[in-house]
Amino acid sequence: MHNKRDYVILTFRTTTDAMAMEAQCAEQSIPGRLIPIPREITAGCGLAWRIAPEQYAQNKDAIFALHIPLEQIVSLKL
């Protein structure tokens, strides 16, 4: 069993929004990665962006500046 870590999970209504997040974060050097929606969350498209809480705090303004519609922002241990 592995040690669980805290993450901020951003969910999307559409796969298109999730893919845009991945592309634009790579372009802007915003850390994180696309993951399947954790079972603890119910959300639209089945994909989510996972980012460490400290990285989210540092990049929050840049993430919102991307203007990608987010469905939920959730903190989870994964």
mmCIF file of N, CA and C in Angstrom:
data_model
loop_
_atom_site.group_PDB
_atom_site.id
_atom_site.type_symbol
_atom_site.label_atom_id
_atom_site.label_comp_id
_atom_site.label_asym_id
_atom_site.label_seq_id
_atom_site.Cartn_x
_atom_site.Cartn_y
_atom_site.Cartn_z
ATOM 1 N N MET A 1 0.837 -1.178 0.000
ATOM 2 C CA MET A 1 0.000 0.000 0.000
ATOM 3 C C MET A 1 0.887 1.248 0.000
ATOM 4 N N HIS A 2 0.496 2.247 -0.760
ATOM 5 C CA HIS A 2 1.285 3.469 -0.825
ATOM 6 C C HIS A 2 0.695 4.539 0.097
ATOM 7 N N ASN A 3 1.548 5.486 0.459
ATOM 8 C CA ASN A 3 1.085 6.597 1.288
ATOM 9 C C ASN A 3 0.271 7.551 0.434
ATOM 10 N N LYS A 4 -0.880 7.933 0.920
ATOM 11 C CA LYS A 4 -1.716 8.860 0.184
ATOM 12 C C LYS A 4 -1.223 10.278 0.411
ATOM 13 N N ARG A 5 -1.341 11.102 -0.656
ATOM 14 C CA ARG A 5 -0.927 12.494 -0.593
ATOM 15 C C ARG A 5 -2.126 13.378 -0.888
ATOM 16 N N ASP A 6 -2.055 14.607 -0.407
ATOM 17 C CA ASP A 6 -3.102 15.576 -0.700
ATOM 18 C C ASP A 6 -2.926 16.126 -2.111
ATOM 19 N N TYR A 7 -4.039 16.288 -2.798
ATOM 20 C CA TYR A 7 -4.061 16.893 -4.126
ATOM 21 C C TYR A 7 -5.277 17.790 -4.255
ATOM 22 N N VAL A 8 -5.172 18.758 -5.137
ATOM 23 C CA VAL A 8 -6.327 19.533 -5.558
ATOM 24 C C VAL A 8 -6.754 18.939 -6.895
ATOM 25 N N ILE A 9 -8.040 18.634 -7.007
ATOM 26 C CA ILE A 9 -8.591 18.009 -8.211
ATOM 27 C C ILE A 9 -9.536 19.005 -8.874
ATOM 28 N N LEU A 10 -9.274 19.301 -10.140
ATOM 29 C CA LEU A 10 -10.125 20.192 -10.920
ATOM 30 C C LEU A 10 -10.902 19.325 -11.909
ATOM 31 N N THR A 11 -12.216 19.457 -11.920
ATOM 32 C CA THR A 11 -13.021 18.646 -12.829
ATOM 33 C C THR A 11 -13.639 19.522 -13.912
ATOM 34 N N PHE A 12 -14.056 18.866 -14.989
ATOM 35 C CA PHE A 12 -14.548 19.545 -16.184
ATOM 36 C C PHE A 12 -15.860 18.934 -16.637
ATOM 37 N N ARG A 13 -16.681 19.725 -17.313
ATOM 38 C CA ARG A 13 -17.932 19.210 -17.867
ATOM 39 C C ARG A 13 -17.693 18.423 -19.152
ATOM 40 N N THR A 14 -16.665 18.810 -19.906
ATOM 41 C CA THR A 14 -16.441 18.158 -21.197
ATOM 42 C C THR A 14 -15.002 17.680 -21.334
ATOM 43 N N THR A 15 -14.829 16.658 -22.140
ATOM 44 C CA THR A 15 -13.485 16.155 -22.451
ATOM 45 C C THR A 15 -12.678 17.225 -23.180
ATOM 46 N N THR A 16 -13.330 18.014 -23.997
ATOM 47 C CA THR A 16 -12.651 19.095 -24.717
ATOM 48 C C THR A 16 -12.006 20.075 -23.740
ATOM 49 N N ASP A 17 -12.723 20.417 -22.669
ATOM 50 C CA ASP A 17 -12.163 21.320 -21.654
ATOM 51 C C ASP A 17 -10.977 20.669 -20.946
ATOM 52 N N ALA A 18 -11.082 19.393 -20.643
ATOM 53 C CA ALA A 18 -9.986 18.682 -19.984
ATOM 54 C C ALA A 18 -8.743 18.649 -20.874
ATOM 55 N N MET A 19 -8.938 18.392 -22.153
ATOM 56 C CA MET A 19 -7.806 18.343 -23.084
ATOM 57 C C MET A 19 -7.193 19.735 -23.274
ATOM 58 N N ALA A 20 -8.034 20.761 -23.269
ATOM 59 C CA ALA A 20 -7.529 22.136 -23.364
ATOM 60 C C ALA A 20 -6.680 22.473 -22.141
ATOM 61 N N MET A 21 -7.130 22.018 -20.978
ATOM 62 C CA MET A 21 -6.363 22.239 -19.742
ATOM 63 C C MET A 21 -4.981 21.604 -19.857
ATOM 64 N N GLU A 22 -4.941 20.374 -20.322
ATOM 65 C CA GLU A 22 -3.654 19.678 -20.464
ATOM 66 C C GLU A 22 -2.731 20.435 -21.421
ATOM 67 N N ALA A 23 -3.250 20.837 -22.561
ATOM 68 C CA ALA A 23 -2.432 21.529 -23.561
ATOM 69 C C ALA A 23 -1.957 22.893 -23.061
ATOM 70 N N GLN A 24 -2.866 23.654 -22.478
ATOM 71 C CA GLN A 24 -2.495 24.995 -22.041
ATOM 72 C C GLN A 24 -1.591 24.989 -20.813
ATOM 73 N N CYS A 25 -1.770 24.031 -19.928
ATOM 74 C CA CYS A 25 -0.870 23.921 -18.782
ATOM 75 C C CYS A 25 0.536 23.547 -19.231
ATOM 76 N N ALA A 26 0.633 22.663 -20.205
ATOM 77 C CA ALA A 26 1.953 22.309 -20.745
ATOM 78 C C ALA A 26 2.612 23.543 -21.369
ATOM 79 N N GLU A 27 1.836 24.305 -22.114
ATOM 80 C CA GLU A 27 2.331 25.506 -22.783
ATOM 81 C C GLU A 27 2.797 26.556 -21.770
ATOM 82 N N GLN A 28 2.075 26.676 -20.654
ATOM 83 C CA GLN A 28 2.367 27.690 -19.632
ATOM 84 C C GLN A 28 3.274 27.158 -18.506
ATOM 85 N N SER A 29 3.715 25.907 -18.606
ATOM 86 C CA SER A 29 4.537 25.257 -17.567
ATOM 87 C C SER A 29 3.842 25.227 -16.208
ATOM 88 N N ILE A 30 2.532 24.967 -16.228
ATOM 89 C CA ILE A 30 1.767 24.795 -14.990
ATOM 90 C C ILE A 30 1.797 23.304 -14.664
ATOM 91 N N PRO A 31 2.270 22.939 -13.474
ATOM 92 C CA PRO A 31 2.389 21.516 -13.142
ATOM 93 C C PRO A 31 1.027 20.844 -12.956
ATOM 94 N N GLY A 32 1.036 19.538 -13.034
ATOM 95 C CA GLY A 32 -0.167 18.740 -12.840
ATOM 96 C C GLY A 32 -0.295 17.726 -13.958
ATOM 97 N N ARG A 33 -1.397 16.944 -13.902
ATOM 98 C CA ARG A 33 -1.620 15.975 -14.967
ATOM 99 C C ARG A 33 -3.080 15.571 -15.011
ATOM 100 N N LEU A 34 -3.489 15.119 -16.180
ATOM 101 C CA LEU A 34 -4.848 14.604 -16.339
ATOM 102 C C LEU A 34 -4.924 13.213 -15.740
ATOM 103 N N ILE A 35 -6.004 12.959 -15.017
ATOM 104 C CA ILE A 35 -6.236 11.639 -14.421
ATOM 105 C C ILE A 35 -7.708 11.267 -14.623
ATOM 106 N N PRO A 36 -8.033 9.988 -14.542
ATOM 107 C CA PRO A 36 -9.453 9.622 -14.507
ATOM 108 C C PRO A 36 -10.081 10.184 -13.227
ATOM 109 N N ILE A 37 -11.345 10.531 -13.282
ATOM 110 C CA ILE A 37 -12.034 11.073 -12.103
ATOM 111 C C ILE A 37 -11.926 10.064 -10.952
ATOM 112 N N PRO A 38 -11.434 10.496 -9.795
ATOM 113 C CA PRO A 38 -11.420 9.583 -8.645
ATOM 114 C C PRO A 38 -12.846 9.178 -8.267
ATOM 115 N N ARG A 39 -13.012 7.992 -7.765
ATOM 116 C CA ARG A 39 -14.359 7.485 -7.465
ATOM 117 C C ARG A 39 -15.068 8.292 -6.381
ATOM 118 N N GLU A 40 -14.306 9.067 -5.600
ATOM 119 C CA GLU A 40 -14.908 9.892 -4.554
ATOM 120 C C GLU A 40 -15.674 11.094 -5.118
ATOM 121 N N ILE A 41 -15.468 11.381 -6.390
ATOM 122 C CA ILE A 41 -16.066 12.565 -7.016
ATOM 123 C C ILE A 41 -17.024 12.130 -8.125
ATOM 124 N N THR A 42 -18.133 12.825 -8.231
ATOM 125 C CA THR A 42 -19.026 12.647 -9.369
ATOM 126 C C THR A 42 -18.887 13.890 -10.229
ATOM 127 N N ALA A 43 -18.493 13.712 -11.475
ATOM 128 C CA ALA A 43 -18.308 14.862 -12.358
ATOM 129 C C ALA A 43 -18.592 14.461 -13.792
ATOM 130 N N GLY A 44 -18.719 15.461 -14.636
ATOM 131 C CA GLY A 44 -19.185 15.314 -16.000
ATOM 132 C C GLY A 44 -18.410 14.426 -16.941
ATOM 133 N N CYS A 45 -17.178 14.760 -17.266
ATOM 134 C CA CYS A 45 -16.549 14.129 -18.422
ATOM 135 C C CYS A 45 -15.705 12.903 -18.114
ATOM 136 N N GLY A 46 -15.408 12.636 -16.854
ATOM 137 C CA GLY A 46 -14.607 11.467 -16.526
ATOM 138 C C GLY A 46 -13.118 11.743 -16.404
ATOM 139 N N LEU A 47 -12.689 12.984 -16.688
ATOM 140 C CA LEU A 47 -11.282 13.361 -16.549
ATOM 141 C C LEU A 47 -11.155 14.516 -15.569
ATOM 142 N N ALA A 48 -10.011 14.584 -14.902
ATOM 143 C CA ALA A 48 -9.750 15.659 -13.946
ATOM 144 C C ALA A 48 -8.280 16.053 -14.025
ATOM 145 N N TRP A 49 -7.977 17.259 -13.562
ATOM 146 C CA TRP A 49 -6.599 17.739 -13.469
ATOM 147 C C TRP A 49 -6.165 17.597 -12.023
ATOM 148 N N ARG A 50 -5.054 16.917 -11.790
ATOM 149 C CA ARG A 50 -4.518 16.705 -10.447
ATOM 150 C C ARG A 50 -3.287 17.576 -10.272
ATOM 151 N N ILE A 51 -3.260 18.320 -9.162
ATOM 152 C CA ILE A 51 -2.132 19.198 -8.881
ATOM 153 C C ILE A 51 -1.913 19.220 -7.368
ATOM 154 N N ALA A 52 -0.665 19.290 -6.943
ATOM 155 C CA ALA A 52 -0.342 19.364 -5.514
ATOM 156 C C ALA A 52 -0.862 20.691 -4.958
ATOM 157 N N PRO A 53 -1.334 20.699 -3.708
ATOM 158 C CA PRO A 53 -1.911 21.924 -3.132
ATOM 159 C C PRO A 53 -0.977 23.138 -3.189
ATOM 160 N N GLU A 54 0.302 22.929 -2.901
ATOM 161 C CA GLU A 54 1.239 24.060 -2.931
ATOM 162 C C GLU A 54 1.441 24.576 -4.359
ATOM 163 N N GLN A 55 1.422 23.678 -5.332
ATOM 164 C CA GLN A 55 1.539 24.102 -6.730
ATOM 165 C C GLN A 55 0.263 24.806 -7.195
ATOM 166 N N TYR A 56 -0.886 24.336 -6.700
ATOM 167 C CA TYR A 56 -2.150 25.002 -7.023
ATOM 168 C C TYR A 56 -2.139 26.428 -6.465
ATOM 169 N N ALA A 57 -1.698 26.582 -5.225
ATOM 170 C CA ALA A 57 -1.648 27.915 -4.610
ATOM 171 C C ALA A 57 -0.754 28.861 -5.413
ATOM 172 N N GLN A 58 0.378 28.353 -5.885
ATOM 173 C CA GLN A 58 1.314 29.170 -6.653
ATOM 174 C C GLN A 58 0.787 29.494 -8.052
ATOM 175 N N ASN A 59 -0.032 28.623 -8.624
ATOM 176 C CA ASN A 59 -0.465 28.761 -10.016
ATOM 177 C C ASN A 59 -1.953 29.062 -10.185
ATOM 178 N N LYS A 60 -2.654 29.301 -9.091
ATOM 179 C CA LYS A 60 -4.110 29.493 -9.141
ATOM 180 C C LYS A 60 -4.508 30.610 -10.116
ATOM 181 N N ASP A 61 -3.855 31.753 -10.021
ATOM 182 C CA ASP A 61 -4.202 32.868 -10.912
ATOM 183 C C ASP A 61 -3.956 32.505 -12.374
ATOM 184 N N ALA A 62 -2.851 31.822 -12.646
ATOM 185 C CA ALA A 62 -2.544 31.416 -14.024
ATOM 186 C C ALA A 62 -3.561 30.403 -14.536
ATOM 187 N N ILE A 63 -4.023 29.505 -13.667
ATOM 188 C CA ILE A 63 -5.022 28.505 -14.052
ATOM 189 C C ILE A 63 -6.323 29.195 -14.426
ATOM 190 N N PHE A 64 -6.776 30.146 -13.598
ATOM 191 C CA PHE A 64 -8.022 30.847 -13.904
ATOM 192 C C PHE A 64 -7.880 31.741 -15.132
ATOM 193 N N ALA A 65 -6.662 32.246 -15.385
ATOM 194 C CA ALA A 65 -6.421 33.083 -16.556
ATOM 195 C C ALA A 65 -6.538 32.292 -17.863
ATOM 196 N N LEU A 66 -6.510 30.959 -17.785
ATOM 197 C CA LEU A 66 -6.681 30.134 -18.983
ATOM 198 C C LEU A 66 -8.122 30.183 -19.501
ATOM 199 N N HIS A 67 -9.053 30.579 -18.640
ATOM 200 C CA HIS A 67 -10.483 30.685 -18.980
ATOM 201 C C HIS A 67 -11.074 29.364 -19.447
ATOM 202 N N ILE A 68 -10.639 28.282 -18.834
ATOM 203 C CA ILE A 68 -11.216 26.956 -19.107
ATOM 204 C C ILE A 68 -12.288 26.723 -18.046
ATOM 205 N N PRO A 69 -13.530 26.437 -18.463
ATOM 206 C CA PRO A 69 -14.601 26.230 -17.475
ATOM 207 C C PRO A 69 -14.319 25.016 -16.593
ATOM 208 N N LEU A 70 -14.368 25.251 -15.288
ATOM 209 C CA LEU A 70 -14.174 24.175 -14.312
ATOM 210 C C LEU A 70 -15.525 23.810 -13.711
ATOM 211 N N GLU A 71 -15.711 22.528 -13.470
ATOM 212 C CA GLU A 71 -16.950 22.071 -12.845
ATOM 213 C C GLU A 71 -16.829 22.112 -11.322
ATOM 214 N N GLN A 72 -15.733 21.544 -10.801
ATOM 215 C CA GLN A 72 -15.497 21.492 -9.358
ATOM 216 C C GLN A 72 -14.012 21.665 -9.075
ATOM 217 N N ILE A 73 -13.720 22.149 -7.856
ATOM 218 C CA ILE A 73 -12.363 22.167 -7.323
ATOM 219 C C ILE A 73 -12.459 21.471 -5.964
ATOM 220 N N VAL A 74 -11.775 20.327 -5.838
ATOM 221 C CA VAL A 74 -11.919 19.470 -4.666
ATOM 222 C C VAL A 74 -10.531 19.113 -4.136
ATOM 223 N N SER A 75 -10.387 19.090 -2.812
ATOM 224 C CA SER A 75 -9.156 18.587 -2.193
ATOM 225 C C SER A 75 -9.376 17.140 -1.787
ATOM 226 N N LEU A 76 -8.443 16.274 -2.178
ATOM 227 C CA LEU A 76 -8.548 14.833 -1.872
ATOM 228 C C LEU A 76 -7.193 14.262 -1.517
ATOM 229 N N LYS A 77 -7.214 13.172 -0.766
ATOM 230 C CA LYS A 77 -6.015 12.360 -0.540
ATOM 231 C C LYS A 77 -6.063 11.215 -1.533
ATOM 232 N N LEU A 78 -5.041 11.108 -2.356
ATOM 233 C CA LEU A 78 -4.964 10.039 -3.356
ATOM 234 C C LEU A 78 -3.663 9.278 -3.206
#
